[in-house]
mmCIF file of N, CA and C in Angstrom:
data_model
loop_
_atom_site.group_PDB
_atom_site.id
_atom_site.type_symbol
_atom_site.label_atom_id
_atom_site.label_comp_id
_atom_site.label_asym_id
_atom_site.label_seq_id
_atom_site.Cartn_x
_atom_site.Cartn_y
_atom_site.Cartn_z
ATOM 1 N N LEU A 1 -0.866 9.886 -23.262
ATOM 2 C CA LEU A 1 -0.932 10.845 -22.171
ATOM 3 C C LEU A 1 0.424 11.510 -22.040
ATOM 4 N N ALA A 2 0.413 12.832 -22.022
ATOM 5 C CA ALA A 2 1.640 13.556 -21.852
ATOM 6 C C ALA A 2 1.506 14.439 -20.592
ATOM 7 N N LEU A 3 2.579 14.481 -19.790
ATOM 8 C CA LEU A 3 2.568 15.218 -18.537
ATOM 9 C C LEU A 3 3.784 16.169 -18.577
ATOM 10 N N VAL A 4 3.504 17.458 -18.207
ATOM 11 C CA VAL A 4 4.552 18.476 -18.139
ATOM 12 C C VAL A 4 4.421 19.176 -16.786
ATOM 13 N N LEU A 5 5.529 19.397 -16.099
ATOM 14 C CA LEU A 5 5.552 20.072 -14.836
ATOM 15 C C LEU A 5 6.060 21.497 -14.993
ATOM 16 N N TYR A 6 5.314 22.475 -14.516
ATOM 17 C CA TYR A 6 5.694 23.865 -14.565
ATOM 18 C C TYR A 6 5.835 24.405 -13.137
ATOM 19 N N GLN A 7 6.759 25.401 -12.953
ATOM 20 C CA GLN A 7 6.879 26.081 -11.671
ATOM 21 C C GLN A 7 6.587 27.547 -11.909
ATOM 22 N N LYS A 8 5.908 28.125 -10.989
ATOM 23 C CA LYS A 8 5.560 29.556 -11.088
ATOM 24 C C LYS A 8 6.734 30.393 -10.607
ATOM 25 N N LYS A 9 7.210 31.292 -11.458
ATOM 26 C CA LYS A 9 8.284 32.219 -11.096
ATOM 27 C C LYS A 9 7.737 33.615 -11.331
ATOM 28 N N GLY A 10 7.451 34.335 -10.208
ATOM 29 C CA GLY A 10 6.801 35.654 -10.372
ATOM 30 C C GLY A 10 5.373 35.391 -10.828
ATOM 31 N N SER A 11 5.022 35.974 -11.957
ATOM 32 C CA SER A 11 3.680 35.754 -12.510
ATOM 33 C C SER A 11 3.684 34.813 -13.735
ATOM 34 N N THR A 12 4.818 34.182 -14.010
ATOM 35 C CA THR A 12 4.978 33.362 -15.210
ATOM 36 C C THR A 12 5.172 31.865 -14.815
ATOM 37 N N TRP A 13 4.502 30.983 -15.580
ATOM 38 C CA TRP A 13 4.707 29.548 -15.445
ATOM 39 C C TRP A 13 5.848 29.121 -16.364
ATOM 40 N N ARG A 14 6.893 28.459 -15.765
ATOM 41 C CA ARG A 14 8.055 28.012 -16.557
ATOM 42 C C ARG A 14 8.162 26.523 -16.484
ATOM 43 N N LYS A 15 8.430 25.939 -17.630
ATOM 44 C CA LYS A 15 8.558 24.482 -17.760
ATOM 45 C C LYS A 15 9.763 24.059 -16.935
ATOM 46 N N THR A 16 9.656 22.974 -16.122
ATOM 47 C CA THR A 16 10.745 22.455 -15.367
ATOM 48 C C THR A 16 11.394 21.285 -16.173
ATOM 49 N N ILE A 17 12.248 20.573 -15.512
ATOM 50 C CA ILE A 17 12.987 19.483 -16.179
ATOM 51 C C ILE A 17 12.130 18.226 -16.341
ATOM 52 N N TYR A 18 10.900 18.222 -15.777
ATOM 53 C CA TYR A 18 10.121 17.005 -15.781
ATOM 54 C C TYR A 18 9.069 16.986 -16.884
ATOM 55 N N GLU A 19 9.176 15.994 -17.772
ATOM 56 C CA GLU A 19 8.141 15.727 -18.775
ATOM 57 C C GLU A 19 8.083 14.203 -18.897
ATOM 58 N N ALA A 20 6.874 13.676 -19.189
ATOM 59 C CA ALA A 20 6.730 12.259 -19.357
ATOM 60 C C ALA A 20 5.598 11.976 -20.328
ATOM 61 N N THR A 21 5.724 10.863 -21.043
ATOM 62 C CA THR A 21 4.684 10.391 -21.928
ATOM 63 C C THR A 21 4.396 8.943 -21.534
ATOM 64 N N GLU A 22 3.124 8.604 -21.447
ATOM 65 C CA GLU A 22 2.714 7.260 -21.035
ATOM 66 C C GLU A 22 1.490 6.890 -21.838
ATOM 67 N N ASN A 23 1.419 5.638 -22.277
ATOM 68 C CA ASN A 23 0.212 5.118 -22.899
ATOM 69 C C ASN A 23 -0.897 5.139 -21.852
ATOM 70 N N ILE A 24 -1.997 5.734 -22.144
ATOM 71 C CA ILE A 24 -3.053 5.873 -21.101
ATOM 72 C C ILE A 24 -3.628 4.508 -20.659
ATOM 73 N N CYS A 25 -3.631 3.547 -21.538
ATOM 74 C CA CYS A 25 -4.153 2.211 -21.166
ATOM 75 C C CYS A 25 -3.137 1.509 -20.213
ATOM 76 N N THR A 26 -1.839 1.777 -20.379
ATOM 77 C CA THR A 26 -0.855 1.286 -19.418
ATOM 78 C C THR A 26 -1.084 1.899 -18.071
ATOM 79 N N LEU A 27 -1.338 3.224 -18.062
ATOM 80 C CA LEU A 27 -1.606 3.923 -16.789
ATOM 81 C C LEU A 27 -2.858 3.355 -16.115
ATOM 82 N N VAL A 28 -3.912 3.197 -16.883
ATOM 83 C CA VAL A 28 -5.184 2.693 -16.322
ATOM 84 C C VAL A 28 -4.947 1.310 -15.689
ATOM 85 N N LYS A 29 -4.157 0.474 -16.371
ATOM 86 C CA LYS A 29 -3.927 -0.891 -15.884
ATOM 87 C C LYS A 29 -3.018 -0.970 -14.700
ATOM 88 N N ASN A 30 -1.931 -0.112 -14.665
ATOM 89 C CA ASN A 30 -0.869 -0.278 -13.699
ATOM 90 C C ASN A 30 -0.759 0.725 -12.539
ATOM 91 N N ASP A 31 -1.306 1.904 -12.743
ATOM 92 C CA ASP A 31 -1.133 2.940 -11.721
ATOM 93 C C ASP A 31 -1.970 2.670 -10.492
ATOM 94 N N LYS A 32 -1.351 2.762 -9.295
ATOM 95 C CA LYS A 32 -2.013 2.493 -8.046
ATOM 96 C C LYS A 32 -2.347 3.762 -7.256
ATOM 97 N N ASP A 33 -1.882 4.915 -7.685
ATOM 98 C CA ASP A 33 -2.078 6.152 -6.944
ATOM 99 C C ASP A 33 -2.950 7.181 -7.708
ATOM 100 N N PHE A 34 -2.502 7.622 -8.848
ATOM 101 C CA PHE A 34 -3.176 8.725 -9.546
ATOM 102 C C PHE A 34 -4.476 8.280 -10.190
ATOM 103 N N TRP A 35 -4.455 7.146 -10.949
ATOM 104 C CA TRP A 35 -5.640 6.756 -11.684
ATOM 105 C C TRP A 35 -6.797 6.377 -10.779
ATOM 106 N N PRO A 36 -6.614 5.642 -9.697
ATOM 107 C CA PRO A 36 -7.722 5.365 -8.781
ATOM 108 C C PRO A 36 -8.361 6.615 -8.197
ATOM 109 N N LEU A 37 -7.526 7.648 -7.941
ATOM 110 C CA LEU A 37 -8.059 8.923 -7.467
ATOM 111 C C LEU A 37 -8.976 9.557 -8.506
ATOM 112 N N ILE A 38 -8.498 9.575 -9.742
ATOM 113 C CA ILE A 38 -9.308 10.145 -10.868
ATOM 114 C C ILE A 38 -10.598 9.373 -10.998
ATOM 115 N N GLN A 39 -10.557 8.069 -10.940
ATOM 116 C CA GLN A 39 -11.760 7.286 -11.081
ATOM 117 C C GLN A 39 -12.775 7.573 -9.962
ATOM 118 N N LYS A 40 -12.330 7.756 -8.733
ATOM 119 C CA LYS A 40 -13.240 8.035 -7.643
ATOM 120 C C LYS A 40 -13.915 9.413 -7.808
ATOM 121 N N ALA A 41 -13.146 10.377 -8.384
ATOM 122 C CA ALA A 41 -13.729 11.724 -8.502
ATOM 123 C C ALA A 41 -14.297 12.028 -9.852
ATOM 124 N N SER A 42 -14.526 11.000 -10.676
ATOM 125 C CA SER A 42 -14.979 11.268 -12.043
ATOM 126 C C SER A 42 -15.853 10.119 -12.530
ATOM 127 N N ASN A 43 -16.265 10.256 -13.777
ATOM 128 C CA ASN A 43 -16.974 9.228 -14.464
ATOM 129 C C ASN A 43 -16.055 8.454 -15.463
ATOM 130 N N MET A 44 -14.758 8.534 -15.177
ATOM 131 C CA MET A 44 -13.796 7.847 -16.051
ATOM 132 C C MET A 44 -13.916 6.342 -15.919
ATOM 133 N N SER A 45 -13.670 5.639 -17.022
ATOM 134 C CA SER A 45 -13.744 4.192 -17.051
ATOM 135 C C SER A 45 -12.575 3.576 -16.336
ATOM 136 N N ARG A 46 -12.774 2.352 -15.866
ATOM 137 C CA ARG A 46 -11.675 1.567 -15.294
ATOM 138 C C ARG A 46 -11.016 0.729 -16.329
ATOM 139 N N TYR A 47 -11.457 0.777 -17.563
ATOM 140 C CA TYR A 47 -11.008 -0.099 -18.577
ATOM 141 C C TYR A 47 -10.653 0.659 -19.850
ATOM 142 N N CYS A 48 -9.768 0.062 -20.643
ATOM 143 C CA CYS A 48 -9.375 0.661 -21.936
ATOM 144 C C CYS A 48 -9.886 -0.187 -23.082
ATOM 145 N N PRO A 49 -10.057 0.349 -24.230
ATOM 146 C CA PRO A 49 -9.854 1.778 -24.538
ATOM 147 C C PRO A 49 -10.934 2.645 -23.955
ATOM 148 N N LEU A 50 -10.584 3.887 -23.662
ATOM 149 C CA LEU A 50 -11.558 4.825 -23.140
ATOM 150 C C LEU A 50 -12.561 5.152 -24.272
ATOM 151 N N LYS A 51 -13.814 5.209 -23.897
ATOM 152 C CA LYS A 51 -14.839 5.545 -24.901
ATOM 153 C C LYS A 51 -14.902 7.021 -25.216
ATOM 154 N N LYS A 52 -15.252 7.359 -26.369
ATOM 155 C CA LYS A 52 -15.421 8.759 -26.781
ATOM 156 C C LYS A 52 -16.596 9.340 -26.003
ATOM 157 N N GLY A 53 -16.441 10.576 -25.534
ATOM 158 C CA GLY A 53 -17.514 11.207 -24.797
ATOM 159 C C GLY A 53 -17.015 12.285 -23.832
ATOM 160 N N TYR A 54 -17.879 12.634 -22.898
ATOM 161 C CA TYR A 54 -17.546 13.709 -21.958
ATOM 162 C C TYR A 54 -17.244 13.080 -20.600
ATOM 163 N N TYR A 55 -16.179 13.552 -19.942
ATOM 164 C CA TYR A 55 -15.786 13.097 -18.658
ATOM 165 C C TYR A 55 -15.706 14.279 -17.695
ATOM 166 N N VAL A 56 -16.080 14.101 -16.469
ATOM 167 C CA VAL A 56 -16.064 15.146 -15.510
ATOM 168 C C VAL A 56 -15.250 14.675 -14.294
ATOM 169 N N VAL A 57 -14.292 15.513 -13.844
ATOM 170 C CA VAL A 57 -13.533 15.245 -12.636
ATOM 171 C C VAL A 57 -13.834 16.364 -11.635
ATOM 172 N N ARG A 58 -14.279 16.033 -10.413
ATOM 173 C CA ARG A 58 -14.587 17.038 -9.450
ATOM 174 C C ARG A 58 -13.933 16.711 -8.102
ATOM 175 N N ASP A 59 -13.394 17.712 -7.444
ATOM 176 C CA ASP A 59 -12.941 17.650 -6.075
ATOM 177 C C ASP A 59 -11.939 16.510 -5.840
ATOM 178 N N ALA A 60 -10.992 16.361 -6.718
ATOM 179 C CA ALA A 60 -9.954 15.313 -6.512
ATOM 180 C C ALA A 60 -8.813 15.936 -5.702
ATOM 181 N N VAL A 61 -8.441 15.279 -4.642
ATOM 182 C CA VAL A 61 -7.317 15.790 -3.794
ATOM 183 C C VAL A 61 -6.307 14.656 -3.728
ATOM 184 N N LEU A 62 -5.072 14.989 -4.113
ATOM 185 C CA LEU A 62 -3.967 14.056 -4.106
ATOM 186 C C LEU A 62 -2.957 14.531 -3.092
ATOM 187 N N LYS A 63 -2.703 13.779 -2.026
ATOM 188 C CA LYS A 63 -1.719 14.162 -1.041
ATOM 189 C C LYS A 63 -0.473 13.304 -1.271
ATOM 190 N N ILE A 64 0.640 13.974 -1.477
ATOM 191 C CA ILE A 64 1.909 13.275 -1.720
ATOM 192 C C ILE A 64 2.798 13.589 -0.511
ATOM 193 N N ASN A 65 3.351 12.612 0.103
ATOM 194 C CA ASN A 65 4.177 12.814 1.293
ATOM 195 C C ASN A 65 5.652 13.143 1.026
ATOM 196 N N SER A 66 6.081 12.863 -0.197
ATOM 197 C CA SER A 66 7.457 13.192 -0.522
ATOM 198 C C SER A 66 7.589 13.451 -2.015
ATOM 199 N N VAL A 67 8.522 14.313 -2.379
ATOM 200 C CA VAL A 67 8.795 14.620 -3.786
ATOM 201 C C VAL A 67 10.303 14.471 -4.009
ATOM 202 N N PRO A 68 10.683 14.262 -5.223
ATOM 203 C CA PRO A 68 12.169 14.130 -5.495
ATOM 204 C C PRO A 68 12.888 15.404 -5.058
ATOM 205 N N PRO A 69 14.102 15.274 -4.556
ATOM 206 C CA PRO A 69 14.853 16.404 -4.057
ATOM 207 C C PRO A 69 15.086 17.512 -5.116
ATOM 208 N N VAL A 70 15.010 17.211 -6.403
ATOM 209 C CA VAL A 70 15.194 18.223 -7.411
ATOM 210 C C VAL A 70 14.016 19.167 -7.521
ATOM 211 N N ILE A 71 12.874 18.857 -6.882
ATOM 212 C CA ILE A 71 11.705 19.709 -6.863
ATOM 213 C C ILE A 71 11.799 20.609 -5.633
ATOM 214 N N SER A 72 12.084 21.882 -5.834
ATOM 215 C CA SER A 72 12.223 22.785 -4.722
ATOM 216 C C SER A 72 10.851 23.308 -4.267
ATOM 217 N N LYS A 73 10.813 23.972 -3.091
ATOM 218 C CA LYS A 73 9.552 24.487 -2.602
ATOM 219 C C LYS A 73 9.052 25.521 -3.588
ATOM 220 N N GLY A 74 7.739 25.657 -3.674
ATOM 221 C CA GLY A 74 7.165 26.623 -4.584
ATOM 222 C C GLY A 74 5.805 26.231 -5.100
ATOM 223 N N CYS A 75 5.336 26.968 -6.094
ATOM 224 C CA CYS A 75 4.015 26.761 -6.697
ATOM 225 C C CYS A 75 4.180 26.036 -8.005
ATOM 226 N N TYR A 76 3.373 25.011 -8.230
ATOM 227 C CA TYR A 76 3.501 24.141 -9.438
ATOM 228 C C TYR A 76 2.182 23.951 -10.102
ATOM 229 N N ARG A 77 2.331 23.687 -11.434
ATOM 230 C CA ARG A 77 1.210 23.296 -12.270
ATOM 231 C C ARG A 77 1.656 22.059 -13.020
ATOM 232 N N ILE A 78 0.828 21.034 -13.029
ATOM 233 C CA ILE A 78 0.993 19.849 -13.867
ATOM 234 C C ILE A 78 -0.028 19.925 -15.003
ATOM 235 N N THR A 79 0.437 19.894 -16.192
ATOM 236 C CA THR A 79 -0.462 19.876 -17.312
ATOM 237 C C THR A 79 -0.452 18.477 -17.918
ATOM 238 N N ILE A 80 -1.627 17.882 -17.958
ATOM 239 C CA ILE A 80 -1.822 16.534 -18.457
ATOM 240 C C ILE A 80 -2.619 16.637 -19.765
ATOM 241 N N SER A 81 -2.084 16.135 -20.847
ATOM 242 C CA SER A 81 -2.759 16.139 -22.137
ATOM 243 C C SER A 81 -3.017 14.726 -22.570
ATOM 244 N N ILE A 82 -4.257 14.452 -22.996
ATOM 245 C CA ILE A 82 -4.579 13.156 -23.557
ATOM 246 C C ILE A 82 -4.495 13.328 -25.069
ATOM 247 N N LEU A 83 -3.672 12.490 -25.680
ATOM 248 C CA LEU A 83 -3.303 12.641 -27.098
ATOM 249 C C LEU A 83 -3.849 11.480 -27.918
ATOM 250 N N THR A 84 -4.156 11.789 -29.204
ATOM 251 C CA THR A 84 -4.500 10.739 -30.153
ATOM 252 C C THR A 84 -3.200 10.038 -30.597
ATOM 253 N N PRO A 85 -3.308 8.942 -31.317
ATOM 254 C CA PRO A 85 -2.048 8.332 -31.828
ATOM 255 C C PRO A 85 -1.265 9.252 -32.727
ATOM 256 N N LYS A 86 -1.898 10.316 -33.276
ATOM 257 C CA LYS A 86 -1.181 11.296 -34.116
ATOM 258 C C LYS A 86 -0.691 12.462 -33.292
ATOM 259 N N ASN A 87 -0.671 12.372 -31.956
ATOM 260 C CA ASN A 87 -0.215 13.416 -31.040
ATOM 261 C C ASN A 87 -1.050 14.679 -31.073
ATOM 262 N N GLU A 88 -2.365 14.533 -31.337
ATOM 263 C CA GLU A 88 -3.295 15.652 -31.293
ATOM 264 C C GLU A 88 -3.932 15.631 -29.906
ATOM 265 N N ALA A 89 -3.943 16.754 -29.204
ATOM 266 C CA ALA A 89 -4.570 16.819 -27.881
ATOM 267 C C ALA A 89 -6.087 16.778 -28.024
ATOM 268 N N VAL A 90 -6.706 15.880 -27.289
ATOM 269 C CA VAL A 90 -8.164 15.779 -27.272
ATOM 270 C C VAL A 90 -8.725 16.224 -25.914
ATOM 271 N N ALA A 91 -7.832 16.345 -24.914
ATOM 272 C CA ALA A 91 -8.215 16.827 -23.607
ATOM 273 C C ALA A 91 -6.965 17.336 -22.920
ATOM 274 N N ARG A 92 -7.174 18.331 -22.090
ATOM 275 C CA ARG A 92 -6.044 18.894 -21.320
ATOM 276 C C ARG A 92 -6.535 19.271 -19.946
ATOM 277 N N VAL A 93 -5.807 18.881 -18.925
ATOM 278 C CA VAL A 93 -6.164 19.173 -17.524
ATOM 279 C C VAL A 93 -4.961 19.834 -16.863
ATOM 280 N N HIS A 94 -5.253 20.899 -16.035
ATOM 281 C CA HIS A 94 -4.220 21.568 -15.282
ATOM 282 C C HIS A 94 -4.470 21.269 -13.808
ATOM 283 N N LEU A 95 -3.461 20.793 -13.116
ATOM 284 C CA LEU A 95 -3.504 20.533 -11.672
ATOM 285 C C LEU A 95 -2.535 21.483 -10.986
ATOM 286 N N TYR A 96 -2.972 22.133 -9.959
ATOM 287 C CA TYR A 96 -2.154 23.141 -9.230
ATOM 288 C C TYR A 96 -1.842 22.660 -7.834
ATOM 289 N N GLY A 97 -0.653 22.955 -7.361
ATOM 290 C CA GLY A 97 -0.290 22.571 -6.034
ATOM 291 C C GLY A 97 0.909 23.333 -5.504
ATOM 292 N N THR A 98 1.273 23.092 -4.256
ATOM 293 C CA THR A 98 2.407 23.735 -3.650
ATOM 294 C C THR A 98 3.312 22.704 -3.055
ATOM 295 N N VAL A 99 4.623 22.966 -3.019
ATOM 296 C CA VAL A 99 5.588 22.119 -2.320
ATOM 297 C C VAL A 99 6.158 22.969 -1.215
ATOM 298 N N SER A 100 6.073 22.434 0.042
ATOM 299 C CA SER A 100 6.615 23.087 1.182
ATOM 300 C C SER A 100 7.229 22.083 2.120
ATOM 301 N N LYS A 101 7.649 22.538 3.289
ATOM 302 C CA LYS A 101 8.163 21.595 4.335
ATOM 303 C C LYS A 101 7.034 20.733 4.788
ATOM 304 N N ALA A 102 7.352 19.623 5.436
ATOM 305 C CA ALA A 102 6.357 18.654 5.888
ATOM 306 C C ALA A 102 5.326 19.302 6.812
ATOM 307 N N ASP A 103 5.679 20.252 7.660
ATOM 308 C CA ASP A 103 4.764 20.864 8.565
ATOM 309 C C ASP A 103 4.030 22.101 7.911
ATOM 310 N N ALA A 104 4.327 22.347 6.669
ATOM 311 C CA ALA A 104 3.727 23.464 5.910
ATOM 312 C C ALA A 104 3.991 24.838 6.528
ATOM 313 N N SER A 105 5.051 24.915 7.324
ATOM 314 C CA SER A 105 5.374 26.197 7.979
ATOM 315 C C SER A 105 5.895 27.226 6.981
ATOM 316 N N ASP A 106 6.308 26.794 5.834
ATOM 317 C CA ASP A 106 6.819 27.757 4.830
ATOM 318 C C ASP A 106 5.981 27.729 3.532
ATOM 319 N N LEU A 107 4.669 27.528 3.692
ATOM 320 C CA LEU A 107 3.781 27.385 2.564
ATOM 321 C C LEU A 107 3.828 28.624 1.673
ATOM 322 N N PRO A 108 4.238 28.470 0.373
ATOM 323 C CA PRO A 108 4.337 29.660 -0.490
ATOM 324 C C PRO A 108 2.896 30.207 -0.831
ATOM 325 N N THR A 109 2.853 31.473 -1.131
ATOM 326 C CA THR A 109 1.613 32.088 -1.565
ATOM 327 C C THR A 109 1.567 31.974 -3.107
ATOM 328 N N CYS A 110 0.606 31.216 -3.572
ATOM 329 C CA CYS A 110 0.640 30.854 -4.990
ATOM 330 C C CYS A 110 -0.378 31.663 -5.848
ATOM 331 N N ASN A 111 -1.534 32.003 -5.319
ATOM 332 C CA ASN A 111 -2.567 32.718 -6.036
ATOM 333 C C ASN A 111 -2.874 32.049 -7.362
ATOM 334 N N PHE A 112 -3.329 30.828 -7.323
ATOM 335 C CA PHE A 112 -3.657 30.072 -8.523
ATOM 336 C C PHE A 112 -4.841 30.720 -9.136
#
């Protein structure tokens, strides 16, 4: 699993300083926030290895109460790629969101 964070600048998505790679089975086993959300909103397995086939994720909402200080307010896209052992992408998901003040008084206009 590879994750890349992009920030929208004008009409262009630019890669930020955050990238991560994680074994998907480690994520399935250990993650307490993201993976349970995906399981509730999809037909994804709770166990590894994941079976070959089609998976559907619908209406998943992830609310995060704090972000690292290096993440400024703005419009963001997280691209998650599921890779084979040879680093070939077999699935790609784009998640969109905004970062603003806690009361959302300065919510950016993102036009995703």
